[in-house]
Short mmCIF file of C-alpha atoms and ligand atoms in Angstrom, two decimals:
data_model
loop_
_atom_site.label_atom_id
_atom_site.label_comp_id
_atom_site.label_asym_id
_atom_site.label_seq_id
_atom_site.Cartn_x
_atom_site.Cartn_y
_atom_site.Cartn_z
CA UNK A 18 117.28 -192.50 108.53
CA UNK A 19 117.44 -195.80 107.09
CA UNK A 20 120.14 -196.56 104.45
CA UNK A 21 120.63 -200.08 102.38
CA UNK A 22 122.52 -202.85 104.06
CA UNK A 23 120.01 -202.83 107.61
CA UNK A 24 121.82 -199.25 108.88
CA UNK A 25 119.74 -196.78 110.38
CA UNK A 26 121.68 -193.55 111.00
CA UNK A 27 121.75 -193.04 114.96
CA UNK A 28 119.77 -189.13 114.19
CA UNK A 29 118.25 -187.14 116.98
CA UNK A 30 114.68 -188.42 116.22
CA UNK A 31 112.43 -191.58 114.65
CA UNK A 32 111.50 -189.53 111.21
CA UNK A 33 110.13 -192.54 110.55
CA UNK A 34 107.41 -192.24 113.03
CA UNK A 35 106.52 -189.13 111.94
CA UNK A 36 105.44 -189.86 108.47
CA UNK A 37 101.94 -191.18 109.35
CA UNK A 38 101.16 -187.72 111.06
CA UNK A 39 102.07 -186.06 107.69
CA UNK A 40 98.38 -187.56 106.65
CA UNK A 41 99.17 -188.52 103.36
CA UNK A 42 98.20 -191.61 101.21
CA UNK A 43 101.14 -194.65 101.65
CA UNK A 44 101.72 -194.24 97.52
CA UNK A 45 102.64 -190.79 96.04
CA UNK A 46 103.09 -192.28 92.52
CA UNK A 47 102.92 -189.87 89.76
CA UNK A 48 103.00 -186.85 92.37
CA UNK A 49 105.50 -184.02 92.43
CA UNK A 50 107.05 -182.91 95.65
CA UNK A 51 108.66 -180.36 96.83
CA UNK A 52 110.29 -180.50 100.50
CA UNK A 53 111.15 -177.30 101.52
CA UNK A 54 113.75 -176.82 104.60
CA UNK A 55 114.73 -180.73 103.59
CA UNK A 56 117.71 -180.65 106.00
CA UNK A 57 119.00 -183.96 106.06
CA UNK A 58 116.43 -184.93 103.44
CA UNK A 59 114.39 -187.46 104.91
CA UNK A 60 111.18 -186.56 103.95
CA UNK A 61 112.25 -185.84 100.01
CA UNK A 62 113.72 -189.58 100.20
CA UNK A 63 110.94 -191.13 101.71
CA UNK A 64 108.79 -189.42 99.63
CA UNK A 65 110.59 -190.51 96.26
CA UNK A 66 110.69 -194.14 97.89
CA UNK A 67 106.71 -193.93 97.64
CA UNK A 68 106.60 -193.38 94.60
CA UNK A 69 106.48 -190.02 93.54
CA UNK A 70 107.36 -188.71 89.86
CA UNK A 71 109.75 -185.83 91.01
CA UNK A 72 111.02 -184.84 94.04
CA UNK A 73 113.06 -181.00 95.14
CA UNK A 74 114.24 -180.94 98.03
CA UNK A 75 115.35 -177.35 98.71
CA UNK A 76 116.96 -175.18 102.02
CA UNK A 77 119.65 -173.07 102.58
CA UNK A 78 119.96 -171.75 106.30
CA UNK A 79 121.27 -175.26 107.16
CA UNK A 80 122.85 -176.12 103.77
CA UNK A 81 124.81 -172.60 102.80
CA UNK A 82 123.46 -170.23 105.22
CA UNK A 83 123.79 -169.45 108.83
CA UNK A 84 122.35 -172.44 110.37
CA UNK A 85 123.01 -174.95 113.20
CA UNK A 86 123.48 -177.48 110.04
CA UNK A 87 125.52 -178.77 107.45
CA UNK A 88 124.61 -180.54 103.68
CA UNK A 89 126.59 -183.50 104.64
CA UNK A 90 123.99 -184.98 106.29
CA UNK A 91 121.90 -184.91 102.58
CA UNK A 92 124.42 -185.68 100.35
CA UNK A 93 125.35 -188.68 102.55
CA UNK A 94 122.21 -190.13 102.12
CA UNK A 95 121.55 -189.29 98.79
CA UNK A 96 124.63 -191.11 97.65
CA UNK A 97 123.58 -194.02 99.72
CA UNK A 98 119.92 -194.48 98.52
CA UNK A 99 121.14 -193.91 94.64
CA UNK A 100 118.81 -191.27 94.74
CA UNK A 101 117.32 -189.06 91.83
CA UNK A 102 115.65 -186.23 94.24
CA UNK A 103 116.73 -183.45 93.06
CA UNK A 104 118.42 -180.39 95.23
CA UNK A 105 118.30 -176.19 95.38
CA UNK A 106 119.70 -173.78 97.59
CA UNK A 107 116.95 -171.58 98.19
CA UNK A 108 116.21 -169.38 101.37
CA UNK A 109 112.33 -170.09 101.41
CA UNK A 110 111.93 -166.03 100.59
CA UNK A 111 112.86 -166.69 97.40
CA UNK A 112 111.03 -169.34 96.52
CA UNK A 113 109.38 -168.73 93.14
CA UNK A 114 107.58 -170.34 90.34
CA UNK A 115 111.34 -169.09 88.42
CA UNK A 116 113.37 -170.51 90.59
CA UNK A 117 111.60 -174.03 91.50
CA UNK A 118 108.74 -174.42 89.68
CA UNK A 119 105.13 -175.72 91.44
CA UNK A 120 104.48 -178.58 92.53
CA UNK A 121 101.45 -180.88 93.33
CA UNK A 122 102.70 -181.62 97.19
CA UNK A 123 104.65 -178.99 99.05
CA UNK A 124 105.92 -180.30 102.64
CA UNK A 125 106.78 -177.61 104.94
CA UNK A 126 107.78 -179.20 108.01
CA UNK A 127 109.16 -177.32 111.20
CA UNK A 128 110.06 -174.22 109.12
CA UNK A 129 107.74 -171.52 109.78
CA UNK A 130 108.17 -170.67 112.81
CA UNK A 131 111.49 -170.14 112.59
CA UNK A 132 110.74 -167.72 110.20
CA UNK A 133 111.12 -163.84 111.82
CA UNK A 134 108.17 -163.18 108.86
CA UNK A 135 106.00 -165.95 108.54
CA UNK A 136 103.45 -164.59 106.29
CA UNK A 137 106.00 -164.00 103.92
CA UNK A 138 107.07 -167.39 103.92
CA UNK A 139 103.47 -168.66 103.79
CA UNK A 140 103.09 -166.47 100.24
CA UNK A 141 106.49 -167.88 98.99
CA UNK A 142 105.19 -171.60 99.39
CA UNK A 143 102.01 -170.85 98.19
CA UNK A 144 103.17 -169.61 94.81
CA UNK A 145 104.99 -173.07 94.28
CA UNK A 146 102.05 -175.34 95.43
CA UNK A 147 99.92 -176.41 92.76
CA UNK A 148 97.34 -178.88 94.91
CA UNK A 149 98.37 -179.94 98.44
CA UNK A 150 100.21 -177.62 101.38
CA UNK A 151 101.31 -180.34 104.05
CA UNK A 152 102.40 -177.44 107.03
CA UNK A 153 103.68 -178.86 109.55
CA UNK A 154 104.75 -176.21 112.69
CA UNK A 155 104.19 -175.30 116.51
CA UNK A 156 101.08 -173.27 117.42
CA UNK A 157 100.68 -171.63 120.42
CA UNK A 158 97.70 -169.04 122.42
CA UNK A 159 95.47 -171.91 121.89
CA UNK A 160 92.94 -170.64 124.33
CA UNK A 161 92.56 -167.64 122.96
CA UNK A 162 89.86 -167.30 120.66
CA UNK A 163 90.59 -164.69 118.72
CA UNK A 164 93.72 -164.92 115.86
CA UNK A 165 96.64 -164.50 117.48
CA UNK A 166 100.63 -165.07 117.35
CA UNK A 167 103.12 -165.84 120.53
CA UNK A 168 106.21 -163.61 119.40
CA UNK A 169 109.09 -164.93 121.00
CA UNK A 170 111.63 -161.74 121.25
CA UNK A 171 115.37 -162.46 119.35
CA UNK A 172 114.00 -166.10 118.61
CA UNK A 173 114.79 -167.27 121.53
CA UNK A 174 111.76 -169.16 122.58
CA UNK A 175 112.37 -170.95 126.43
CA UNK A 176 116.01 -171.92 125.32
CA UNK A 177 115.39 -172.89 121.69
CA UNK A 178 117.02 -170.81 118.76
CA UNK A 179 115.51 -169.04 115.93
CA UNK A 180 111.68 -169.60 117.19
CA UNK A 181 110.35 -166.50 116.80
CA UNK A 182 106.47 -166.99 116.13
CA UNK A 183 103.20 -169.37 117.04
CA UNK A 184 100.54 -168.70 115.62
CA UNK A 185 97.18 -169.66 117.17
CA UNK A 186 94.93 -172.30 115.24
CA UNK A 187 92.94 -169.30 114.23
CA UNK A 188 95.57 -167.19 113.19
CA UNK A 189 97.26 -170.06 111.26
CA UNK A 190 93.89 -170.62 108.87
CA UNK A 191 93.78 -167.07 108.96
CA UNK A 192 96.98 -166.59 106.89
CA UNK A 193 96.86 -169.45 104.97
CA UNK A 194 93.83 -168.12 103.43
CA UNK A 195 95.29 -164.83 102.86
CA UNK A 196 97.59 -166.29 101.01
CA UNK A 197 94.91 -167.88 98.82
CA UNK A 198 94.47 -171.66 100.61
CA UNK A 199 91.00 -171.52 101.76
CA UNK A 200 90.92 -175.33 102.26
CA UNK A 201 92.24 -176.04 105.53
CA UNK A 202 92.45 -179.19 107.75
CA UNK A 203 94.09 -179.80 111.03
CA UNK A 204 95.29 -183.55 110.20
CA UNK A 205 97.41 -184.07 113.30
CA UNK A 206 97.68 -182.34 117.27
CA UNK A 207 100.08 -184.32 119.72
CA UNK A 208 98.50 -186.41 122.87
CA UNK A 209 97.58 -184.33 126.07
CA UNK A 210 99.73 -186.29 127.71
CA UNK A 211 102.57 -185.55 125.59
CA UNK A 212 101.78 -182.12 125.83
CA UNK A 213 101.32 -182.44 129.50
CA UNK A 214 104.92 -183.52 129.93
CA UNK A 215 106.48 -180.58 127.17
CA UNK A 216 104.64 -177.97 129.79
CA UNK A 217 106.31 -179.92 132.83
CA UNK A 218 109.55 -180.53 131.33
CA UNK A 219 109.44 -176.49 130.51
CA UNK A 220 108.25 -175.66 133.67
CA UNK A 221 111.03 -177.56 135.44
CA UNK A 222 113.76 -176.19 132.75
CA UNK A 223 113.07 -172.98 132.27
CA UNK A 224 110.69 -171.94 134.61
CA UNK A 225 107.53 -171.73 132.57
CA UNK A 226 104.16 -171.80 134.30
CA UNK A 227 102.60 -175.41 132.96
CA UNK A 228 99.35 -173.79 132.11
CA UNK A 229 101.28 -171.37 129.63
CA UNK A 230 103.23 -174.52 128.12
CA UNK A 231 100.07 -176.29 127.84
CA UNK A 232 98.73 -173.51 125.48
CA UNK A 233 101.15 -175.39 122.72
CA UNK A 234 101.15 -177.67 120.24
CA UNK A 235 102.47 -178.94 117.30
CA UNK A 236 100.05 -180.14 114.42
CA UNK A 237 99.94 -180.87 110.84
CA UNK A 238 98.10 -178.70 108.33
CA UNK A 239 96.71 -179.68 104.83
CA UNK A 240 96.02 -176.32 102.69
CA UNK A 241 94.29 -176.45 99.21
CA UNK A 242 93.92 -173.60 97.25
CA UNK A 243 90.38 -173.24 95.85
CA UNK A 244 89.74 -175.05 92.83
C1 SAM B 3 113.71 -178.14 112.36
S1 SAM B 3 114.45 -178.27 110.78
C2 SAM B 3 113.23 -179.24 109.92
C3 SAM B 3 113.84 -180.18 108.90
C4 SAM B 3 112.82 -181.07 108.20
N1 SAM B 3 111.94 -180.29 107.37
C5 SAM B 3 112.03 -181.88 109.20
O1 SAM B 3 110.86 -181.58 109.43
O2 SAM B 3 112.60 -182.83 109.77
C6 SAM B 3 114.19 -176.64 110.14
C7 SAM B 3 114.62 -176.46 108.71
O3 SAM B 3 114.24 -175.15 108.29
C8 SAM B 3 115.29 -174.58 107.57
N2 SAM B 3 115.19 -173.09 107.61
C9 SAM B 3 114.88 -172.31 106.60
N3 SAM B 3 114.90 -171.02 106.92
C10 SAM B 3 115.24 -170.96 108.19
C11 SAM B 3 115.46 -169.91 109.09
N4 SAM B 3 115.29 -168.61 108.73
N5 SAM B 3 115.81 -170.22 110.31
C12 SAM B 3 115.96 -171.51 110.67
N6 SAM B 3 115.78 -172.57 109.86
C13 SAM B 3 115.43 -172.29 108.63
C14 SAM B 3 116.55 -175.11 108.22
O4 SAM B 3 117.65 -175.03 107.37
C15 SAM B 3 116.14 -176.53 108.53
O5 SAM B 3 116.42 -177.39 107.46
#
């Protein structure tokens, strides 16, 4: 994440990078956002730094809850950037128009599927997003052509914690519309040859066939709700 003075905290991965797969316009000016599971907070401080009107960043597993994280991480940076987003501890089941408000631009970015009821979730944020869903999370079964979700028992997907569902692309638009976004459009999927090498480096780690790892992605997802 970079801070003032040139220093880029040495994090885990280029957030940087992944901005332009978010698909969203360069200015956000006069927008409000809401980041839910901010973490860190990069997104809700890159997104104020573009401009936009108000910015929540919200989470709790990682913040207060039982999670792999800490807040340090956020308030860190938010002291260092002088910045005005603003901050709730909220699991994303109780997200609410009571307890956040709604909000024109909702990022949800690597949170549902670590979600043991991802519908659920997917109602929560829908209740708080006003005009754009920006869902960002791992699909799986892409072959099949039917709607369908990967359940990954205990959340344990191939070595990684609290993964417990993919959704195929179908199943995805599926439930966003039954949660009342029936505009839907896939804005990102990773290379083939990135996904080549996640099936190969599975395969050689944990002894998944490559064919099954090449069944995954990870994408970005703008949802509108009708207007
Ligand atoms: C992989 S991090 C993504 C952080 C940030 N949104 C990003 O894309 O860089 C997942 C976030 O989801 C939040 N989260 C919310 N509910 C969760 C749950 N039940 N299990 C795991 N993480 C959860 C975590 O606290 C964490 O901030």
């Amino acid at each position: 994440m970079p801070l003032p003075y040139g220093i880029v905290t040495p994090g885990k991965e280029a957030c940087l990078s992944r901005w332009p797969r978010l698909g969203l316009p360069d200015r956000l000016d006069g927008k409000s956002v809401l980041d839910v599971g901010a973490w860190d907070g990069f997104f809700s401080f890159e997104a104020e730094r573009r401009g936009a009107s108000r910015v929540l960043a919200t989470d709790h597993f990682s913040w207060s809850g039982d999670g792999w994280g800490t807040k340090q991480g956020f308030e860190l940076a938010r002291r260092a950037l002088d910045s005005r987003v603003e901050e709730r501890d909220v699991d994303v089941l109780d997200l609410s128009e009571s307890t956040t408000g709604r909000f024109d631009i909702v990022l949800f970015l690597n949170v549902l599927y670590h979600l043991p009821n991802p519908l659920l979730g997917l109602e929560r944020v829908a209740t708080v997003t006003k005009e754009l869903l920006v869902l960002e999370t791992f699909v799986d079964l892409l072959d099949v052509p039917v709607p369908a979700a990967a359940y990954f028992p205990g959340g344990r997907m191939w070595g990684f914690e609290t993964t417990w569902w993919a959704p195929n692309l179908a199943a995805l638009e599926a439930m966003l519309a039954d949660v009342g976004f029936h505009h839907v459009e896939v804005k990102s999927r990773v290379s083939t040859r990135s996904r080549a090498a996640w099936a190969m480096w599975n395969e050689a780690k944990h002894g998944i066939p490559y064919e099954r790892g090449m069944q995954q992605d990870w994408v970005v997802i703008h949802a509108r709700k009708a207007s």
